[in-house]
Amino acid sequence: MDAMDGIRRMRWVRWVPLVVTPVLLLASTYPERFHVTPLYWVLSLLAAAIFAVGERYPLATSLAVSVIGGVLLTQEAWGMSGLVPYLAVIALLDLAARGRDGRAIALGAVVWAGAVTVDALTDPYGRSGPAQLAVQLLAYVGLPLAAGLYLRSRIQLAEQDRRRIAAELTGAQQTERAALARELHDLVAHHMAAIIMRVGVARTRTADAQSKAVLDDVHETASQALGNIRSLLTAIRTDQVGSPTEIDDVRGELRDAVQRTRAAGFAVTDSVDLSGEALDAIGSLTLVRVTQEALTNVMKHAAPGTAVSLTVAQTPTEVIARIHSDLPEPHGNRGAGHGLDGMAERARLAGGILDAGPVDGGWSVRLVVPTREARQ
């Protein structure tokens, strides 16, 4: 929970003065010796009410409570009722923490400082000299101002972190979507080209005019569709060179990923129970890419010799892959990279889910993707 969340969850605190103020006033009433005047009651409750409902307007709230507090300071008070005017201290702190700009904060501080100064200068007992006034200003104006500004800085840092994390997550999702779009473009283009070629061959071997016209139309439509696909996705295609985008042999790709990890010095065990037609193109791409990414992360963050296991199991409706390593936490923290975000986005786009976290004293990545039959 960041600083801003903390403030939002503590909104009920603004209503506490409405309960505490009458208690303070009643506790300061001594029969036949002293009682709180009606004016003091009205102004005290008014200040508490303004503070309670003034969350959206911190400057106006601070100014109003400071003025009322200044009036209360000039009134005769007894016992704990003398604490009520200092609700302006809390209002100033709130203004410093949430005020829109420095001028508003300065205005609030000057008004409350003026109220404190007037009270000191009009003290009928002459108890407030320059030194005492300086101490009062420091305690009642300086300290809440400093505390509010500190809280303001924490709120701003929390908001910056929230925006940065949101931007990083969005960037990772967009990157993964672009990569998947490039792969699907290559996959669709490959099959479309095959269709066009076969239709072209059929055109040359048919003598029936009606059939030839139909094949001509199919050939032309398919060619236009292929061109449109290429034009549409040109903007997201880059010169990146990666693994094959059409997975013909999922087991082979997984085996190659395991071999690369073993060659890097890791003790990898694998168990792959997967039929060749279990997954469609998107599911196959997702399984291979997530496995490659997870094993790459192990090689990046674990020491050679670390035990790693890859398990792929198949059910009638889903394929479950689990990559586990004897590593406390390969990613350190989420800010260290976007691998998990990218893998999770890829799994979601494939209709599956991805979980990653500490399991059995190590780190585990678990992917579930629907089978070809389940997606149909």
Tab-separated table of C-alpha atoms in Angstrom:
chain	number	residue	atom	x	y	z
A	1	MET	CA	0.000	0.000	0.000
A	2	ASP	CA	1.525	3.353	-1.048
A	3	ALA	CA	1.135	6.731	0.658
A	4	MET	CA	-1.834	7.786	-1.469
A	5	ASP	CA	-3.692	4.555	-0.717
A	6	GLY	CA	-3.023	5.126	2.971
A	7	ILE	CA	-4.577	8.589	2.850
A	8	ARG	CA	-7.625	7.330	0.976
A	9	ARG	CA	-8.210	4.558	3.478
A	10	MET	CA	-7.924	7.005	6.396
A	11	ARG	CA	-10.714	9.300	5.229
A	12	TRP	CA	-12.780	8.354	8.252
A	13	VAL	CA	-10.231	10.181	10.437
A	14	ARG	CA	-11.573	13.514	9.159
A	15	TRP	CA	-14.805	12.819	11.023
A	16	VAL	CA	-13.105	12.152	14.357
A	17	PRO	CA	-13.066	15.858	15.389
A	18	LEU	CA	-16.871	15.913	15.198
A	19	VAL	CA	-16.874	13.296	17.956
A	20	VAL	CA	-13.874	14.499	19.938
A	21	THR	CA	-14.781	18.205	19.997
A	22	PRO	CA	-18.025	17.820	22.012
A	23	VAL	CA	-16.194	15.513	24.407
A	24	LEU	CA	-13.480	18.127	24.979
A	25	LEU	CA	-16.052	20.864	25.496
A	26	LEU	CA	-18.125	18.790	27.918
A	27	ALA	CA	-15.005	17.741	29.813
A	28	SER	CA	-14.158	21.437	30.268
A	29	THR	CA	-17.483	22.266	31.902
A	30	TYR	CA	-17.342	22.664	35.683
A	31	PRO	CA	-20.698	23.385	37.337
A	32	GLU	CA	-20.846	26.760	39.088
A	33	ARG	CA	-17.199	27.441	38.190
A	34	PHE	CA	-16.776	27.449	34.393
A	35	HIS	CA	-18.827	26.507	31.378
A	36	VAL	CA	-18.121	26.756	27.665
A	37	THR	CA	-19.947	29.687	26.116
A	38	PRO	CA	-22.519	29.094	23.375
A	39	LEU	CA	-20.327	31.028	20.915
A	40	TYR	CA	-17.388	28.749	21.700
A	41	TRP	CA	-19.609	25.706	21.169
A	42	VAL	CA	-20.905	26.954	17.823
A	43	LEU	CA	-17.491	27.937	16.470
A	44	SER	CA	-15.878	24.699	17.662
A	45	LEU	CA	-18.501	22.471	16.054
A	46	LEU	CA	-18.429	24.586	12.899
A	47	ALA	CA	-14.664	24.138	12.587
A	48	ALA	CA	-14.970	20.363	13.115
A	49	ALA	CA	-17.762	20.111	10.526
A	50	ILE	CA	-15.825	22.130	7.936
A	51	PHE	CA	-12.787	19.928	8.414
A	52	ALA	CA	-14.887	16.764	8.103
A	53	VAL	CA	-16.515	17.690	4.779
A	54	GLY	CA	-13.662	19.729	3.302
A	55	GLU	CA	-11.516	16.935	1.867
A	56	ARG	CA	-11.949	18.117	-1.720
A	57	TYR	CA	-10.984	21.705	-0.867
A	58	PRO	CA	-7.900	21.629	1.380
A	59	LEU	CA	-7.064	25.337	0.914
A	60	ALA	CA	-10.556	26.585	1.697
A	61	THR	CA	-10.766	24.188	4.632
A	62	SER	CA	-7.437	25.325	6.061
A	63	LEU	CA	-8.327	29.013	5.696
A	64	ALA	CA	-11.761	28.608	7.283
A	65	VAL	CA	-10.522	26.488	10.196
A	66	SER	CA	-7.587	28.871	10.757
A	67	VAL	CA	-9.868	31.919	10.920
A	68	ILE	CA	-12.276	30.155	13.278
A	69	GLY	CA	-9.332	28.914	15.329
A	70	GLY	CA	-7.978	32.455	15.545
A	71	VAL	CA	-11.327	33.676	16.906
A	72	LEU	CA	-11.441	30.815	19.420
A	73	LEU	CA	-7.937	31.689	20.622
A	74	THR	CA	-9.198	35.124	21.627
A	75	GLN	CA	-12.017	33.580	23.676
A	76	GLU	CA	-11.690	32.519	27.245
A	77	ALA	CA	-11.170	28.757	27.421
A	78	TRP	CA	-10.723	26.347	30.267
A	79	GLY	CA	-9.214	22.907	30.435
A	80	MET	CA	-9.240	20.754	27.334
A	81	SER	CA	-11.524	23.099	25.430
A	82	GLY	CA	-8.394	25.128	24.701
A	83	LEU	CA	-7.232	22.353	22.351
A	84	VAL	CA	-10.069	22.883	19.869
A	85	PRO	CA	-8.514	25.882	18.024
A	86	TYR	CA	-5.503	23.766	17.149
A	87	LEU	CA	-7.570	21.741	14.711
A	88	ALA	CA	-6.100	24.334	12.331
A	89	VAL	CA	-2.733	22.604	12.782
A	90	ILE	CA	-4.148	19.410	11.292
A	91	ALA	CA	-5.867	21.369	8.525
A	92	LEU	CA	-2.561	23.036	7.607
A	93	LEU	CA	-0.778	19.676	7.563
A	94	ASP	CA	-3.472	18.329	5.250
A	95	LEU	CA	-3.120	21.366	2.984
A	96	ALA	CA	0.666	20.964	2.788
A	97	ALA	CA	0.261	17.299	1.907
A	98	ARG	CA	-2.476	17.670	-0.724
A	99	GLY	CA	-2.472	21.322	-1.812
A	100	ARG	CA	-2.296	21.967	-5.542
A	101	ASP	CA	0.641	24.387	-5.500
A	102	GLY	CA	3.110	26.144	-3.255
A	103	ARG	CA	1.219	29.443	-3.262
A	104	ALA	CA	-1.866	27.817	-1.759
A	105	ILE	CA	0.231	26.165	0.926
A	106	ALA	CA	2.009	29.433	1.695
A	107	LEU	CA	-1.318	31.267	1.971
A	108	GLY	CA	-2.667	28.704	4.402
A	109	ALA	CA	0.502	28.890	6.501
A	110	VAL	CA	0.448	32.716	6.604
A	111	VAL	CA	-3.202	32.872	7.702
A	112	TRP	CA	-2.703	30.388	10.520
A	113	ALA	CA	0.585	32.003	11.538
A	114	GLY	CA	-1.268	35.326	11.637
A	115	ALA	CA	-3.909	33.861	13.951
A	116	VAL	CA	-1.227	32.499	16.300
A	117	THR	CA	0.608	35.832	16.257
A	118	VAL	CA	-2.538	37.865	17.001
A	119	ASP	CA	-3.310	35.585	19.934
A	120	ALA	CA	0.194	36.035	21.312
A	121	LEU	CA	0.186	39.830	20.905
A	122	THR	CA	-3.252	40.229	22.491
A	123	ASP	CA	-2.543	37.984	25.470
A	124	PRO	CA	-3.922	40.026	28.397
A	125	TYR	CA	-1.406	38.479	30.732
A	126	GLY	CA	1.592	39.373	28.564
A	127	ARG	CA	2.977	35.857	28.658
A	128	SER	CA	4.176	35.738	25.031
A	129	GLY	CA	7.404	37.560	24.307
A	130	PRO	CA	9.400	37.288	21.057
A	131	ALA	CA	11.026	34.017	22.116
A	132	GLN	CA	7.745	32.450	23.145
A	133	LEU	CA	6.117	33.603	19.903
A	134	ALA	CA	8.940	32.066	17.866
A	135	VAL	CA	8.503	28.746	19.669
A	136	GLN	CA	4.752	28.835	19.108
A	137	LEU	CA	5.148	29.572	15.408
A	138	LEU	CA	7.660	26.756	15.071
A	139	ALA	CA	5.441	24.279	16.911
A	140	TYR	CA	2.039	25.267	15.511
A	141	VAL	CA	3.038	26.331	11.970
A	142	GLY	CA	6.533	25.091	11.130
A	143	LEU	CA	6.219	21.489	12.284
A	144	PRO	CA	2.853	20.725	10.626
A	145	LEU	CA	4.056	22.451	7.472
A	146	ALA	CA	7.224	20.340	7.391
A	147	ALA	CA	5.310	17.130	8.142
A	148	GLY	CA	2.766	17.880	5.410
A	149	LEU	CA	5.450	18.659	2.833
A	150	TYR	CA	7.234	15.418	3.688
A	151	LEU	CA	4.002	13.485	3.273
A	152	ARG	CA	3.415	15.348	-0.007
A	153	SER	CA	6.782	14.177	-1.320
A	154	ARG	CA	5.945	10.610	-0.379
A	155	ILE	CA	2.609	10.859	-2.179
A	156	GLN	CA	4.305	12.207	-5.306
A	157	LEU	CA	6.923	9.449	-5.260
A	158	ALA	CA	4.221	6.819	-4.822
A	159	GLU	CA	2.273	8.261	-7.759
A	160	GLN	CA	5.403	8.304	-9.920
A	161	ASP	CA	6.098	4.666	-9.034
A	162	ARG	CA	2.496	3.730	-9.834
A	163	ARG	CA	2.689	5.414	-13.236
A	164	ARG	CA	6.085	3.875	-13.984
A	165	ILE	CA	4.887	0.370	-13.118
A	166	ALA	CA	1.722	0.858	-15.174
A	167	ALA	CA	3.775	2.110	-18.134
A	168	GLU	CA	6.197	-0.810	-17.864
A	169	LEU	CA	3.340	-3.309	-17.715
A	170	THR	CA	1.621	-1.708	-20.695
A	171	GLY	CA	4.887	-1.691	-22.627
A	172	ALA	CA	5.517	-5.349	-21.869
A	173	GLN	CA	2.003	-6.275	-22.977
A	174	GLN	CA	2.321	-4.272	-26.182
A	175	THR	CA	5.706	-5.806	-26.929
A	176	GLU	CA	4.366	-9.301	-26.425
A	177	ARG	CA	1.295	-8.582	-28.543
A	178	ALA	CA	3.487	-7.200	-31.318
A	179	ALA	CA	5.705	-10.285	-31.179
A	180	LEU	CA	2.676	-12.568	-31.317
A	181	ALA	CA	1.198	-10.547	-34.174
A	182	ARG	CA	4.426	-10.906	-36.145
A	183	GLU	CA	4.434	-14.651	-35.550
A	184	LEU	CA	0.788	-15.017	-36.543
A	185	HIS	CA	1.433	-12.902	-39.634
A	186	ASP	CA	4.157	-15.289	-40.727
A	187	LEU	CA	1.965	-18.278	-39.915
A	188	VAL	CA	-1.085	-16.979	-41.808
A	189	ALA	CA	1.045	-15.732	-44.703
A	190	HIS	CA	2.642	-19.155	-45.038
A	191	HIS	CA	-0.700	-20.945	-45.330
A	192	MET	CA	-2.221	-18.270	-47.551
A	193	ALA	CA	0.709	-18.545	-49.919
A	194	ALA	CA	0.244	-22.313	-50.016
A	195	ILE	CA	-3.441	-21.884	-50.846
A	196	ILE	CA	-2.649	-19.422	-53.624
A	197	MET	CA	-0.070	-21.754	-55.119
A	198	ARG	CA	-2.397	-24.764	-55.070
A	199	VAL	CA	-5.277	-22.797	-56.526
A	200	GLY	CA	-2.953	-21.514	-59.240
A	201	VAL	CA	-1.961	-25.057	-60.135
A	202	ALA	CA	-5.618	-26.137	-60.193
A	203	ARG	CA	-6.470	-23.253	-62.552
A	204	THR	CA	-4.047	-24.524	-65.143
A	205	ARG	CA	-5.344	-28.091	-65.001
A	206	THR	CA	-9.067	-27.552	-65.280
A	207	ALA	CA	-10.852	-27.304	-68.615
A	208	ASP	CA	-14.263	-26.439	-67.245
A	209	ALA	CA	-14.883	-22.724	-67.771
A	210	GLN	CA	-17.187	-22.374	-64.760
A	211	SER	CA	-14.745	-24.116	-62.413
A	212	LYS	CA	-11.880	-22.070	-63.816
A	213	ALA	CA	-13.823	-18.853	-63.140
A	214	VAL	CA	-14.410	-19.925	-59.534
A	215	LEU	CA	-10.739	-20.794	-59.086
A	216	ASP	CA	-9.720	-17.476	-60.645
A	217	ASP	CA	-11.931	-15.681	-58.145
A	218	VAL	CA	-10.509	-17.699	-55.207
A	219	HIS	CA	-6.958	-17.043	-56.400
A	220	GLU	CA	-7.570	-13.319	-56.742
A	221	THR	CA	-9.364	-13.045	-53.377
A	222	ALA	CA	-6.647	-14.988	-51.565
A	223	SER	CA	-3.928	-12.857	-53.171
A	224	GLN	CA	-5.694	-9.670	-52.097
A	225	ALA	CA	-6.172	-11.017	-48.575
A	226	LEU	CA	-2.495	-11.891	-48.315
A	227	GLY	CA	-1.531	-8.433	-49.509
A	228	ASN	CA	-3.880	-6.802	-47.021
A	229	ILE	CA	-2.464	-8.848	-44.154
A	230	ARG	CA	1.071	-7.871	-45.079
A	231	SER	CA	0.148	-4.202	-45.409
A	232	LEU	CA	-1.755	-4.180	-42.117
A	233	LEU	CA	1.083	-5.682	-40.118
A	234	THR	CA	4.004	-3.918	-41.764
A	235	ALA	CA	3.921	-1.256	-39.071
A	236	ILE	CA	4.629	-3.735	-36.280
A	237	ARG	CA	7.117	-5.907	-38.135
A	238	THR	CA	10.738	-5.278	-37.172
A	239	ASP	CA	14.050	-6.738	-38.222
A	240	GLN	CA	14.248	-8.928	-35.146
A	241	VAL	CA	15.532	-12.381	-35.800
A	242	GLY	CA	14.211	-15.058	-33.487
A	243	SER	CA	13.085	-18.612	-33.336
A	244	PRO	CA	10.841	-20.076	-36.008
A	245	THR	CA	7.381	-18.507	-35.974
A	246	GLU	CA	5.557	-21.614	-37.178
A	247	ILE	CA	6.075	-24.477	-34.773
A	248	ASP	CA	6.003	-27.743	-36.696
A	249	ASP	CA	7.634	-29.827	-33.941
A	250	VAL	CA	6.694	-28.618	-30.455
A	251	ARG	CA	8.452	-31.510	-28.731
A	252	GLY	CA	11.569	-30.800	-30.767
A	253	GLU	CA	11.549	-27.124	-29.818
A	254	LEU	CA	11.152	-28.012	-26.151
A	255	ARG	CA	13.936	-30.564	-26.429
A	256	ASP	CA	16.240	-27.976	-27.987
A	257	ALA	CA	15.463	-25.503	-25.186
A	258	VAL	CA	16.286	-28.175	-22.594
A	259	GLN	CA	19.528	-29.048	-24.370
A	260	ARG	CA	20.612	-25.402	-24.428
A	261	THR	CA	20.000	-25.155	-20.699
A	262	ARG	CA	21.960	-28.335	-20.034
A	263	ALA	CA	24.806	-27.076	-22.203
A	264	ALA	CA	24.945	-23.999	-19.961
A	265	GLY	CA	25.740	-26.270	-17.003
A	266	PHE	CA	22.315	-26.831	-15.435
A	267	ALA	CA	20.955	-30.181	-14.268
A	268	VAL	CA	17.726	-30.352	-16.257
A	269	THR	CA	15.203	-33.164	-16.109
A	270	ASP	CA	12.277	-33.167	-18.505
A	271	SER	CA	9.052	-35.085	-18.928
A	272	VAL	CA	6.935	-34.143	-21.939
A	273	ASP	CA	3.632	-35.957	-22.461
A	274	LEU	CA	2.228	-34.166	-25.489
A	275	SER	CA	0.719	-35.390	-28.739
A	276	GLY	CA	1.602	-33.663	-31.984
A	277	GLU	CA	-1.894	-32.334	-32.621
A	278	ALA	CA	-2.793	-31.356	-29.045
A	279	LEU	CA	-2.312	-27.618	-29.560
A	280	ASP	CA	-3.196	-25.253	-32.356
A	281	ALA	CA	-0.703	-22.720	-33.727
A	282	ILE	CA	-1.282	-20.130	-30.992
A	283	GLY	CA	-1.095	-22.712	-28.224
A	284	SER	CA	2.083	-24.234	-29.646
A	285	LEU	CA	3.747	-20.829	-29.952
A	286	THR	CA	2.738	-19.959	-26.397
A	287	LEU	CA	4.020	-23.209	-24.913
A	288	VAL	CA	7.364	-22.992	-26.700
A	289	ARG	CA	7.948	-19.269	-26.022
A	290	VAL	CA	7.004	-19.460	-22.339
A	291	THR	CA	9.244	-22.492	-21.843
A	292	GLN	CA	12.125	-20.771	-23.612
A	293	GLU	CA	11.639	-17.585	-21.567
A	294	ALA	CA	11.420	-19.470	-18.266
A	295	LEU	CA	14.573	-21.492	-18.966
A	296	THR	CA	16.373	-18.359	-20.141
A	297	ASN	CA	15.493	-16.670	-16.852
A	298	VAL	CA	16.954	-19.629	-14.961
A	299	MET	CA	20.187	-19.332	-16.910
A	300	LYS	CA	20.301	-15.590	-16.231
A	301	HIS	CA	19.678	-15.707	-12.502
A	302	ALA	CA	20.763	-19.137	-11.214
A	303	ALA	CA	24.197	-20.562	-10.656
A	304	PRO	CA	25.396	-23.371	-12.960
A	305	GLY	CA	24.549	-26.754	-11.525
A	306	THR	CA	21.124	-25.673	-10.293
A	307	ALA	CA	18.496	-28.394	-10.595
A	308	VAL	CA	15.777	-27.568	-13.107
A	309	SER	CA	12.740	-29.597	-14.148
A	310	LEU	CA	10.383	-29.260	-17.112
A	311	THR	CA	7.093	-31.119	-16.989
A	312	VAL	CA	4.442	-31.002	-19.724
A	313	ALA	CA	1.210	-32.927	-19.235
A	314	GLN	CA	-1.852	-33.171	-21.440
A	315	THR	CA	-5.536	-33.593	-20.571
A	316	PRO	CA	-8.501	-33.645	-22.950
A	317	THR	CA	-9.060	-29.909	-22.454
A	318	GLU	CA	-5.706	-28.383	-21.558
A	319	VAL	CA	-1.940	-28.673	-21.634
A	320	ILE	CA	-0.108	-27.927	-18.399
A	321	ALA	CA	3.579	-27.005	-18.366
A	322	ARG	CA	5.657	-26.421	-15.248
A	323	ILE	CA	9.237	-25.194	-15.103
A	324	HIS	CA	10.720	-25.464	-11.612
A	325	SER	CA	14.184	-24.500	-10.403
A	326	ASP	CA	15.928	-24.660	-7.041
A	327	LEU	CA	16.194	-20.907	-6.946
A	328	PRO	CA	14.641	-18.666	-4.257
A	329	GLU	CA	13.431	-15.987	-6.664
A	330	PRO	CA	15.005	-15.591	-10.090
A	331	HIS	CA	13.457	-12.214	-10.814
A	332	GLY	CA	14.473	-10.486	-7.586
A	333	ASN	CA	11.666	-7.986	-7.992
A	334	ARG	CA	9.167	-7.097	-10.672
A	335	GLY	CA	11.114	-4.006	-11.618
A	336	ALA	CA	14.086	-6.053	-12.777
A	337	GLY	CA	12.542	-7.063	-16.086
A	338	HIS	CA	9.355	-7.673	-18.005
A	339	GLY	CA	9.667	-11.427	-18.658
A	340	LEU	CA	6.812	-12.420	-16.364
A	341	ASP	CA	4.529	-9.692	-17.688
A	342	GLY	CA	5.224	-10.726	-21.265
A	343	MET	CA	4.671	-14.409	-20.581
A	344	ALA	CA	1.419	-13.690	-18.732
A	345	GLU	CA	0.155	-11.532	-21.610
A	346	ARG	CA	1.046	-14.208	-24.161
A	347	ALA	CA	-0.768	-16.854	-22.092
A	348	ARG	CA	-3.847	-14.648	-21.794
A	349	LEU	CA	-3.985	-14.022	-25.530
A	350	ALA	CA	-3.816	-17.786	-26.082
A	351	GLY	CA	-6.802	-18.306	-23.766
A	352	GLY	CA	-4.652	-19.680	-20.957
A	353	ILE	CA	-3.222	-18.605	-17.627
A	354	LEU	CA	0.256	-18.298	-16.196
A	355	ASP	CA	1.316	-18.399	-12.553
A	356	ALA	CA	4.812	-17.765	-11.269
A	357	GLY	CA	6.186	-17.649	-7.757
A	358	PRO	CA	8.030	-19.480	-4.977
A	359	VAL	CA	7.028	-23.136	-4.616
A	360	ASP	CA	8.644	-25.858	-2.486
A	361	GLY	CA	11.726	-23.804	-1.728
A	362	GLY	CA	12.309	-22.893	-5.364
A	363	TRP	CA	10.778	-20.878	-8.164
A	364	SER	CA	8.074	-22.289	-10.402
A	365	VAL	CA	6.419	-21.099	-13.615
A	366	ARG	CA	3.139	-22.851	-14.453
A	367	LEU	CA	1.381	-22.441	-17.795
A	368	VAL	CA	-2.057	-23.760	-18.708
A	369	VAL	CA	-3.279	-23.456	-22.312
A	370	PRO	CA	-6.404	-24.971	-23.868
A	371	THR	CA	-6.062	-27.811	-26.341
A	372	ARG	CA	-7.104	-27.562	-29.965
A	373	GLU	CA	-10.412	-29.318	-29.227
A	374	ALA	CA	-11.177	-27.068	-26.243
A	375	ARG	CA	-10.703	-23.923	-28.351
A	376	GLN	CA	-13.071	-25.091	-31.062
